[in-house]
PDB file of C-alpha atoms in Angstrom:
ATOM      1  CA  UNK A   1     -26.384 -55.535-137.501  1.00  0.00           C
ATOM      2  CA  UNK A   2     -23.064 -53.698-137.223  1.00  0.00           C
ATOM      3  CA  UNK A   3     -21.756 -51.773-134.229  1.00  0.00           C
ATOM      4  CA  UNK A   4     -18.622 -49.882-133.308  1.00  0.00           C
ATOM      5  CA  UNK A   5     -17.262 -47.746-130.477  1.00  0.00           C
ATOM      6  CA  UNK A   6     -16.858 -44.208-131.786  1.00  0.00           C
ATOM      7  CA  UNK A   7     -15.157 -41.144-130.345  1.00  0.00           C
ATOM      8  CA  UNK A   8     -17.721 -38.417-131.032  1.00  0.00           C
ATOM      9  CA  UNK A   9     -15.120 -35.657-130.717  1.00  0.00           C
ATOM     10  CA  UNK A  10     -12.744 -37.032-133.351  1.00  0.00           C
ATOM     11  CA  UNK A  11     -14.900 -39.463-135.338  1.00  0.00           C
ATOM     12  CA  UNK A  12     -12.357 -42.201-134.643  1.00  0.00           C
ATOM     13  CA  UNK A  13     -13.647 -45.781-134.665  1.00  0.00           C
ATOM     14  CA  UNK A  14     -11.968 -47.845-131.987  1.00  0.00           C
ATOM     15  CA  UNK A  15     -10.713 -51.303-132.893  1.00  0.00           C
ATOM     16  CA  UNK A  16     -13.027 -53.811-134.538  1.00  0.00           C
ATOM     17  CA  UNK A  17     -16.572 -53.456-135.833  1.00  0.00           C
ATOM     18  CA  UNK A  18     -18.829 -56.240-134.548  1.00  0.00           C
ATOM     19  CA  UNK A  19     -21.194 -57.697-137.145  1.00  0.00           C
ATOM     20  CA  UNK A  20     -24.123 -60.013-136.398  1.00  0.00           C
ATOM     21  CA  UNK A  21     -25.483 -61.709-139.509  1.00  0.00           C
ATOM     22  CA  UNK A  22     -28.356 -63.729-138.007  1.00  0.00           C
ATOM     23  CA  UNK A  23     -30.798 -60.909-137.207  1.00  0.00           C
ATOM     24  CA  UNK A  24     -34.148 -62.357-138.286  1.00  0.00           C
ATOM     25  CA  UNK A  25     -36.587 -59.481-138.798  1.00  0.00           C
ATOM     26  CA  UNK A  26     -39.435 -62.021-138.646  1.00  0.00           C
ATOM     27  CA  UNK A  27     -38.462 -63.409-135.227  1.00  0.00           C
ATOM     28  CA  UNK A  28     -40.412 -62.783-132.025  1.00  0.00           C
ATOM     29  CA  UNK A  29     -39.685 -59.631-130.056  1.00  0.00           C
ATOM     30  CA  UNK A  30     -37.555 -61.241-127.351  1.00  0.00           C
ATOM     31  CA  UNK A  31     -35.328 -62.946-129.913  1.00  0.00           C
ATOM     32  CA  UNK A  32     -34.737 -59.685-131.785  1.00  0.00           C
ATOM     33  CA  UNK A  33     -33.946 -57.751-128.594  1.00  0.00           C
ATOM     34  CA  UNK A  34     -31.617 -60.507-127.372  1.00  0.00           C
ATOM     35  CA  UNK A  35     -29.623 -60.415-130.617  1.00  0.00           C
ATOM     36  CA  UNK A  36     -29.297 -56.625-130.497  1.00  0.00           C
ATOM     37  CA  UNK A  37     -28.184 -56.701-126.872  1.00  0.00           C
ATOM     38  CA  UNK A  38     -25.735 -59.496-127.613  1.00  0.00           C
ATOM     39  CA  UNK A  39     -24.108 -57.558-130.428  1.00  0.00           C
ATOM     40  CA  UNK A  40     -23.698 -54.351-128.405  1.00  0.00           C
ATOM     41  CA  UNK A  41     -22.602 -56.177-125.273  1.00  0.00           C
ATOM     42  CA  UNK A  42     -19.971 -58.134-127.170  1.00  0.00           C
ATOM     43  CA  UNK A  43     -18.649 -54.946-128.752  1.00  0.00           C
ATOM     44  CA  UNK A  44     -18.289 -53.047-125.480  1.00  0.00           C
ATOM     45  CA  UNK A  45     -16.659 -55.929-123.630  1.00  0.00           C
ATOM     46  CA  UNK A  46     -14.200 -56.616-126.459  1.00  0.00           C
ATOM     47  CA  UNK A  47     -13.287 -52.930-126.761  1.00  0.00           C
ATOM     48  CA  UNK A  48     -12.279 -52.575-123.122  1.00  0.00           C
ATOM     49  CA  UNK A  49     -13.594 -49.015-123.270  1.00  0.00           C
ATOM     50  CA  UNK A  50     -16.184 -47.503-120.950  1.00  0.00           C
ATOM     51  CA  UNK A  51     -19.282 -46.810-123.071  1.00  0.00           C
ATOM     52  CA  UNK A  52     -22.257 -45.008-121.574  1.00  0.00           C
ATOM     53  CA  UNK A  53     -24.316 -44.111-124.640  1.00  0.00           C
ATOM     54  CA  UNK A  54     -25.682 -46.240-127.462  1.00  0.00           C
ATOM     55  CA  UNK A  55     -26.871 -44.663-130.704  1.00  0.00           C
ATOM     56  CA  UNK A  56     -29.223 -46.770-132.824  1.00  0.00           C
ATOM     57  CA  UNK A  57     -29.919 -46.281-136.541  1.00  0.00           C
ATOM     58  CA  UNK A  58     -33.298 -47.767-137.422  1.00  0.00           C
ATOM     59  CA  UNK A  59     -35.777 -47.657-140.331  1.00  0.00           C
ATOM     60  CA  UNK A  60     -39.089 -45.896-139.933  1.00  0.00           C
ATOM     61  CA  UNK A  61     -41.752 -45.504-138.949  1.00  0.00           C
ATOM     62  CA  UNK A  62     -40.234 -45.176-135.487  1.00  0.00           C
ATOM     63  CA  UNK A  63     -40.751 -42.824-132.542  1.00  0.00           C
ATOM     64  CA  UNK A  64     -37.141 -41.679-132.456  1.00  0.00           C
ATOM     65  CA  UNK A  65     -37.603 -39.382-129.466  1.00  0.00           C
ATOM     66  CA  UNK A  66     -38.965 -42.150-127.227  1.00  0.00           C
ATOM     67  CA  UNK A  67     -37.406 -45.266-128.731  1.00  0.00           C
ATOM     68  CA  UNK A  68     -40.643 -47.005-129.733  1.00  0.00           C
ATOM     69  CA  UNK A  69     -40.989 -48.994-132.934  1.00  0.00           C
ATOM     70  CA  UNK A  70     -44.036 -48.150-135.069  1.00  0.00           C
ATOM     71  CA  UNK A  71     -43.251 -50.553-137.906  1.00  0.00           C
ATOM     72  CA  UNK A  72     -46.275 -52.586-138.941  1.00  0.00           C
ATOM     73  CA  UNK A  73     -47.485 -54.441-141.996  1.00  0.00           C
ATOM     74  CA  UNK A  74     -44.245 -54.262-143.998  1.00  0.00           C
ATOM     75  CA  UNK A  75     -43.050 -57.817-143.396  1.00  0.00           C
ATOM     76  CA  UNK A  76     -40.206 -56.874-141.069  1.00  0.00           C
ATOM     77  CA  UNK A  77     -39.945 -56.270-137.315  1.00  0.00           C
ATOM     78  CA  UNK A  78     -43.724 -56.577-136.869  1.00  0.00           C
ATOM     79  CA  UNK A  79     -43.200 -58.304-133.530  1.00  0.00           C
ATOM     80  CA  UNK A  80     -41.621 -55.247-131.874  1.00  0.00           C
ATOM     81  CA  UNK A  81     -44.438 -52.869-132.798  1.00  0.00           C
ATOM     82  CA  UNK A  82     -45.198 -50.589-129.839  1.00  0.00           C
ATOM     83  CA  UNK A  83     -42.257 -51.854-127.786  1.00  0.00           C
ATOM     84  CA  UNK A  84     -39.995 -49.401-125.985  1.00  0.00           C
ATOM     85  CA  UNK A  85     -36.622 -50.528-127.275  1.00  0.00           C
ATOM     86  CA  UNK A  86     -34.624 -48.661-124.625  1.00  0.00           C
ATOM     87  CA  UNK A  87     -36.460 -50.299-121.744  1.00  0.00           C
ATOM     88  CA  UNK A  88     -36.192 -53.696-123.425  1.00  0.00           C
ATOM     89  CA  UNK A  89     -32.423 -53.464-123.911  1.00  0.00           C
ATOM     90  CA  UNK A  90     -31.517 -51.687-120.688  1.00  0.00           C
ATOM     91  CA  UNK A  91     -31.526 -54.739-118.427  1.00  0.00           C
ATOM     92  CA  UNK A  92     -29.030 -56.486-120.681  1.00  0.00           C
ATOM     93  CA  UNK A  93     -26.593 -53.578-120.879  1.00  0.00           C
ATOM     94  CA  UNK A  94     -26.870 -51.539-117.685  1.00  0.00           C
ATOM     95  CA  UNK A  95     -24.446 -53.771-115.782  1.00  0.00           C
ATOM     96  CA  UNK A  96     -21.631 -52.842-118.201  1.00  0.00           C
ATOM     97  CA  UNK A  97     -22.257 -49.110-117.908  1.00  0.00           C
ATOM     98  CA  UNK A  98     -24.794 -48.206-120.606  1.00  0.00           C
ATOM     99  CA  UNK A  99     -27.138 -45.503-119.314  1.00  0.00           C
ATOM    100  CA  UNK A 100     -28.539 -43.771-122.396  1.00  0.00           C
ATOM    101  CA  UNK A 101     -30.005 -44.720-125.781  1.00  0.00           C
ATOM    102  CA  UNK A 102     -30.621 -42.443-128.746  1.00  0.00           C
ATOM    103  CA  UNK A 103     -32.256 -43.196-132.082  1.00  0.00           C
ATOM    104  CA  UNK A 104     -32.085 -41.810-135.603  1.00  0.00           C
ATOM    105  CA  UNK A 105     -33.535 -42.871-138.935  1.00  0.00           C
ATOM    106  CA  UNK A 106     -31.158 -45.224-140.727  1.00  0.00           C
ATOM    107  CA  UNK A 107     -31.023 -43.092-143.879  1.00  0.00           C
ATOM    108  CA  UNK A 108     -30.354 -40.005-141.749  1.00  0.00           C
ATOM    109  CA  UNK A 109     -27.562 -41.863-139.978  1.00  0.00           C
ATOM    110  CA  UNK A 110     -26.058 -42.812-143.326  1.00  0.00           C
ATOM    111  CA  UNK A 111     -26.264 -39.171-144.423  1.00  0.00           C
ATOM    112  CA  UNK A 112     -24.546 -37.910-141.291  1.00  0.00           C
ATOM    113  CA  UNK A 113     -21.861 -40.579-141.435  1.00  0.00           C
ATOM    114  CA  UNK A 114     -20.921 -39.822-145.027  1.00  0.00           C
ATOM    115  CA  UNK A 115     -20.887 -36.081-144.345  1.00  0.00           C
ATOM    116  CA  UNK A 116     -18.829 -36.354-141.163  1.00  0.00           C
ATOM    117  CA  UNK A 117     -16.253 -38.836-142.397  1.00  0.00           C
ATOM    118  CA  UNK A 118     -17.144 -40.385-145.733  1.00  0.00           C
ATOM    119  CA  UNK A 119     -17.810 -39.609-149.379  1.00  0.00           C
ATOM    120  CA  UNK A 120     -19.301 -36.154-148.711  1.00  0.00           C
ATOM    121  CA  UNK A 121     -17.052 -34.993-145.878  1.00  0.00           C
ATOM    122  CA  UNK A 122     -15.904 -31.879-147.763  1.00  0.00           C
ATOM    123  CA  UNK A 123     -19.370 -30.907-149.012  1.00  0.00           C
ATOM    124  CA  UNK A 124     -21.508 -28.144-147.541  1.00  0.00           C
ATOM    125  CA  UNK A 125     -25.116 -28.886-148.513  1.00  0.00           C
ATOM    126  CA  UNK A 126     -25.809 -32.546-149.188  1.00  0.00           C
ATOM    127  CA  UNK A 127     -28.976 -34.320-150.266  1.00  0.00           C
ATOM    128  CA  UNK A 128     -28.773 -38.051-149.574  1.00  0.00           C
ATOM    129  CA  UNK A 129     -30.977 -40.838-150.934  1.00  0.00           C
ATOM    130  CA  UNK A 130     -30.852 -44.528-150.065  1.00  0.00           C
ATOM    131  CA  UNK A 131     -32.356 -46.717-152.763  1.00  0.00           C
ATOM    132  CA  UNK A 132     -33.420 -50.258-151.949  1.00  0.00           C
ATOM    133  CA  UNK A 133     -36.481 -51.988-150.525  1.00  0.00           C
ATOM    134  CA  UNK A 134     -37.477 -48.506-149.332  1.00  0.00           C
ATOM    135  CA  UNK A 135     -36.597 -44.941-150.279  1.00  0.00           C
ATOM    136  CA  UNK A 136     -34.656 -43.192-147.526  1.00  0.00           C
ATOM    137  CA  UNK A 137     -33.416 -39.615-147.456  1.00  0.00           C
ATOM    138  CA  UNK A 138     -31.483 -37.069-145.474  1.00  0.00           C
ATOM    139  CA  UNK A 139     -30.463 -33.439-145.854  1.00  0.00           C
ATOM    140  CA  UNK A 140     -27.250 -32.188-144.264  1.00  0.00           C
ATOM    141  CA  UNK A 141     -26.084 -28.576-144.051  1.00  0.00           C
ATOM    142  CA  UNK A 142     -22.813 -27.571-142.349  1.00  0.00           C
ATOM    143  CA  UNK A 143     -22.572 -31.134-140.952  1.00  0.00           C
ATOM    144  CA  UNK A 144     -25.995 -30.900-139.284  1.00  0.00           C
ATOM    145  CA  UNK A 145     -29.108 -32.874-140.189  1.00  0.00           C
ATOM    146  CA  UNK A 146     -31.941 -30.638-141.446  1.00  0.00           C
ATOM    147  CA  UNK A 147     -35.408 -32.059-140.795  1.00  0.00           C
ATOM    148  CA  UNK A 148     -37.670 -28.995-140.913  1.00  0.00           C
ATOM    149  CA  UNK A 149     -38.015 -25.623-142.610  1.00  0.00           C
ATOM    150  CA  UNK A 150     -38.907 -24.385-146.071  1.00  0.00           C
ATOM    151  CA  UNK A 151     -35.918 -25.961-147.800  1.00  0.00           C
ATOM    152  CA  UNK A 152     -36.692 -29.630-147.059  1.00  0.00           C
ATOM    153  CA  UNK A 153     -39.767 -31.904-146.956  1.00  0.00           C
ATOM    154  CA  UNK A 154     -41.263 -32.574-143.528  1.00  0.00           C
ATOM    155  CA  UNK A 155     -38.855 -34.646-141.407  1.00  0.00           C
ATOM    156  CA  UNK A 156     -36.469 -34.677-144.364  1.00  0.00           C
ATOM    157  CA  UNK A 157     -38.445 -37.596-145.809  1.00  0.00           C
ATOM    158  CA  UNK A 158     -39.061 -37.902-149.546  1.00  0.00           C
ATOM    159  CA  UNK A 159     -40.529 -41.425-149.617  1.00  0.00           C
ATOM    160  CA  UNK A 160     -44.053 -40.100-149.087  1.00  0.00           C
ATOM    161  CA  UNK A 161     -43.894 -37.345-151.723  1.00  0.00           C
ATOM    162  CA  UNK A 162     -46.004 -37.613-154.864  1.00  0.00           C
ATOM    163  CA  UNK A 163     -44.436 -38.732-158.119  1.00  0.00           C
ATOM    164  CA  UNK A 164     -46.660 -39.104-161.155  1.00  0.00           C
ATOM    165  CA  UNK A 165     -49.734 -39.971-159.129  1.00  0.00           C
ATOM    166  CA  UNK A 166     -48.100 -42.373-156.676  1.00  0.00           C
ATOM    167  CA  UNK A 167     -45.850 -42.048-153.658  1.00  0.00           C
ATOM    168  CA  UNK A 168     -42.121 -41.979-154.352  1.00  0.00           C
ATOM    169  CA  UNK A 169     -41.571 -45.114-152.260  1.00  0.00           C
ATOM    170  CA  UNK A 170     -43.456 -47.075-154.904  1.00  0.00           C
ATOM    171  CA  UNK A 171     -41.578 -45.432-157.781  1.00  0.00           C
ATOM    172  CA  UNK A 172     -37.923 -45.813-156.807  1.00  0.00           C
ATOM    173  CA  UNK A 173     -37.557 -49.021-154.831  1.00  0.00           C
ATOM    174  CA  UNK A 174     -36.897 -52.627-155.806  1.00  0.00           C
ATOM    175  CA  UNK A 175     -40.632 -53.180-156.244  1.00  0.00           C
ATOM    176  CA  UNK A 176     -40.776 -50.818-159.215  1.00  0.00           C
ATOM    177  CA  UNK A 177     -37.768 -52.371-160.930  1.00  0.00           C
ATOM    178  CA  UNK A 178     -39.144 -55.902-160.556  1.00  0.00           C
ATOM    179  CA  UNK A 179     -42.641 -54.825-161.569  1.00  0.00           C
ATOM    180  CA  UNK A 180     -41.507 -52.844-164.617  1.00  0.00           C
ATOM    181  CA  UNK A 181     -39.328 -55.696-165.842  1.00  0.00           C
ATOM    182  CA  UNK A 182     -42.270 -58.049-165.450  1.00  0.00           C
ATOM    183  CA  UNK A 183     -44.466 -55.674-167.503  1.00  0.00           C
ATOM    184  CA  UNK A 184     -41.937 -55.587-170.343  1.00  0.00           C
ATOM    185  CA  UNK A 185     -40.806 -59.204-170.347  1.00  0.00           C
ATOM    186  CA  UNK A 186     -43.560 -61.211-168.704  1.00  0.00           C
ATOM    187  CA  UNK A 187     -40.903 -62.622-166.382  1.00  0.00           C
ATOM    188  CA  UNK A 188     -41.163 -62.016-162.635  1.00  0.00           C
ATOM    189  CA  UNK A 189     -37.770 -61.967-160.894  1.00  0.00           C
ATOM    190  CA  UNK A 190     -37.054 -61.903-157.178  1.00  0.00           C
ATOM    191  CA  UNK A 191     -35.375 -58.510-156.807  1.00  0.00           C
ATOM    192  CA  UNK A 192     -33.563 -55.577-158.387  1.00  0.00           C
ATOM    193  CA  UNK A 193     -30.211 -57.378-158.311  1.00  0.00           C
ATOM    194  CA  UNK A 194     -31.580 -60.188-160.476  1.00  0.00           C
ATOM    195  CA  UNK A 195     -32.766 -57.622-163.041  1.00  0.00           C
ATOM    196  CA  UNK A 196     -29.391 -55.849-162.902  1.00  0.00           C
ATOM    197  CA  UNK A 197     -27.546 -59.122-163.472  1.00  0.00           C
ATOM    198  CA  UNK A 198     -29.328 -59.425-166.835  1.00  0.00           C
ATOM    199  CA  UNK A 199     -28.420 -55.962-168.151  1.00  0.00           C
ATOM    200  CA  UNK A 200     -25.433 -57.056-170.265  1.00  0.00           C
ATOM    201  CA  UNK A 201     -27.425 -59.627-172.213  1.00  0.00           C
ATOM    202  CA  UNK A 202     -31.044 -58.444-171.895  1.00  0.00           C
ATOM    203  CA  UNK A 203     -32.057 -55.163-173.530  1.00  0.00           C
ATOM    204  CA  UNK A 204     -35.312 -55.078-171.554  1.00  0.00           C
ATOM    205  CA  UNK A 205     -33.408 -55.224-168.251  1.00  0.00           C
ATOM    206  CA  UNK A 206     -31.164 -52.382-169.420  1.00  0.00           C
ATOM    207  CA  UNK A 207     -34.211 -50.393-170.492  1.00  0.00           C
ATOM    208  CA  UNK A 208     -35.690 -50.738-166.986  1.00  0.00           C
ATOM    209  CA  UNK A 209     -32.615 -49.140-165.411  1.00  0.00           C
ATOM    210  CA  UNK A 210     -32.483 -46.433-168.094  1.00  0.00           C
ATOM    211  CA  UNK A 211     -36.101 -45.555-167.265  1.00  0.00           C
ATOM    212  CA  UNK A 212     -35.373 -45.728-163.552  1.00  0.00           C
ATOM    213  CA  UNK A 213     -32.500 -43.253-163.869  1.00  0.00           C
ATOM    214  CA  UNK A 214     -34.497 -40.755-165.934  1.00  0.00           C
ATOM    215  CA  UNK A 215     -37.465 -40.927-163.577  1.00  0.00           C
ATOM    216  CA  UNK A 216     -35.199 -40.525-160.546  1.00  0.00           C
ATOM    217  CA  UNK A 217     -33.588 -37.434-162.081  1.00  0.00           C
ATOM    218  CA  UNK A 218     -37.014 -35.894-162.736  1.00  0.00           C
ATOM    219  CA  UNK A 219     -37.944 -36.506-159.113  1.00  0.00           C
ATOM    220  CA  UNK A 220     -34.688 -35.284-157.597  1.00  0.00           C
ATOM    221  CA  UNK A 221     -34.088 -32.016-159.435  1.00  0.00           C
ATOM    222  CA  UNK A 222     -36.861 -29.855-157.899  1.00  0.00           C
ATOM    223  CA  UNK A 223     -36.122 -31.162-154.383  1.00  0.00           C
ATOM    224  CA  UNK A 224     -32.390 -30.617-154.817  1.00  0.00           C
ATOM    225  CA  UNK A 225     -32.939 -27.093-156.179  1.00  0.00           C
ATOM    226  CA  UNK A 226     -35.281 -26.232-153.316  1.00  0.00           C
ATOM    227  CA  UNK A 227     -32.598 -27.337-150.848  1.00  0.00           C
ATOM    228  CA  UNK A 228     -29.910 -25.396-152.757  1.00  0.00           C
ATOM    229  CA  UNK A 229     -27.725 -28.467-152.561  1.00  0.00           C
ATOM    230  CA  UNK A 230     -24.182 -28.731-153.857  1.00  0.00           C
ATOM    231  CA  UNK A 231     -23.798 -32.518-153.551  1.00  0.00           C
ATOM    232  CA  UNK A 232     -26.092 -35.458-154.245  1.00  0.00           C
ATOM    233  CA  UNK A 233     -25.115 -38.695-152.500  1.00  0.00           C
ATOM    234  CA  UNK A 234     -26.705 -42.046-153.367  1.00  0.00           C
ATOM    235  CA  UNK A 235     -26.579 -45.171-151.225  1.00  0.00           C
ATOM    236  CA  UNK A 236     -28.535 -48.355-150.620  1.00  0.00           C
ATOM    237  CA  UNK A 237     -28.569 -51.743-152.295  1.00  0.00           C
ATOM    238  CA  UNK A 238     -29.799 -50.454-155.672  1.00  0.00           C
TER     239      UNK A 238
END
């Protein structure tokens, strides 16, 4: 978990970013909440700046309007299912001035961040994909997140779209890379990085990534054209 104090008018990040490495997504709910509160509390106290609002980037499914986690059955954060995160964190942060919490999908937050001050800051219409254990997405036009309308999928989410008879989340994440390499080689590796590490010496590993790239292009082009995008931005561990 990483946090920073940000000036929303200028985009300036004040002083240090606070990083907590020991967030166990399999821990019980109280442990997870305590770690989150500890990270944010430490940041605000160290900054010496009055902070009233906390923005939280979080993977879905999540009720972003009400701050309730809906994640279940995906082997992470199962213990906080149905919990109101704002209410759970408020008691640990209210005494230092925090009064408001807001939530956004983590891929959407990545998209906004890169468009406001990162790799796509000079672009006008940006389609963003995060490739990793899941397939995240975001669409940004004139520095605003677009989540509805004829030009984008519902909620700006592509993970649930069909691709060759399956959902895209199964076709473009680490699971596909590991599974495809296993089909070709008979060797089951732990993750996409382990397959990538073999590309220089293993033609089958290289073939997997060649296939992945071609399939991803086939999937992206119609969505990108529909959005009338001018920039494609890729992020995530893959």
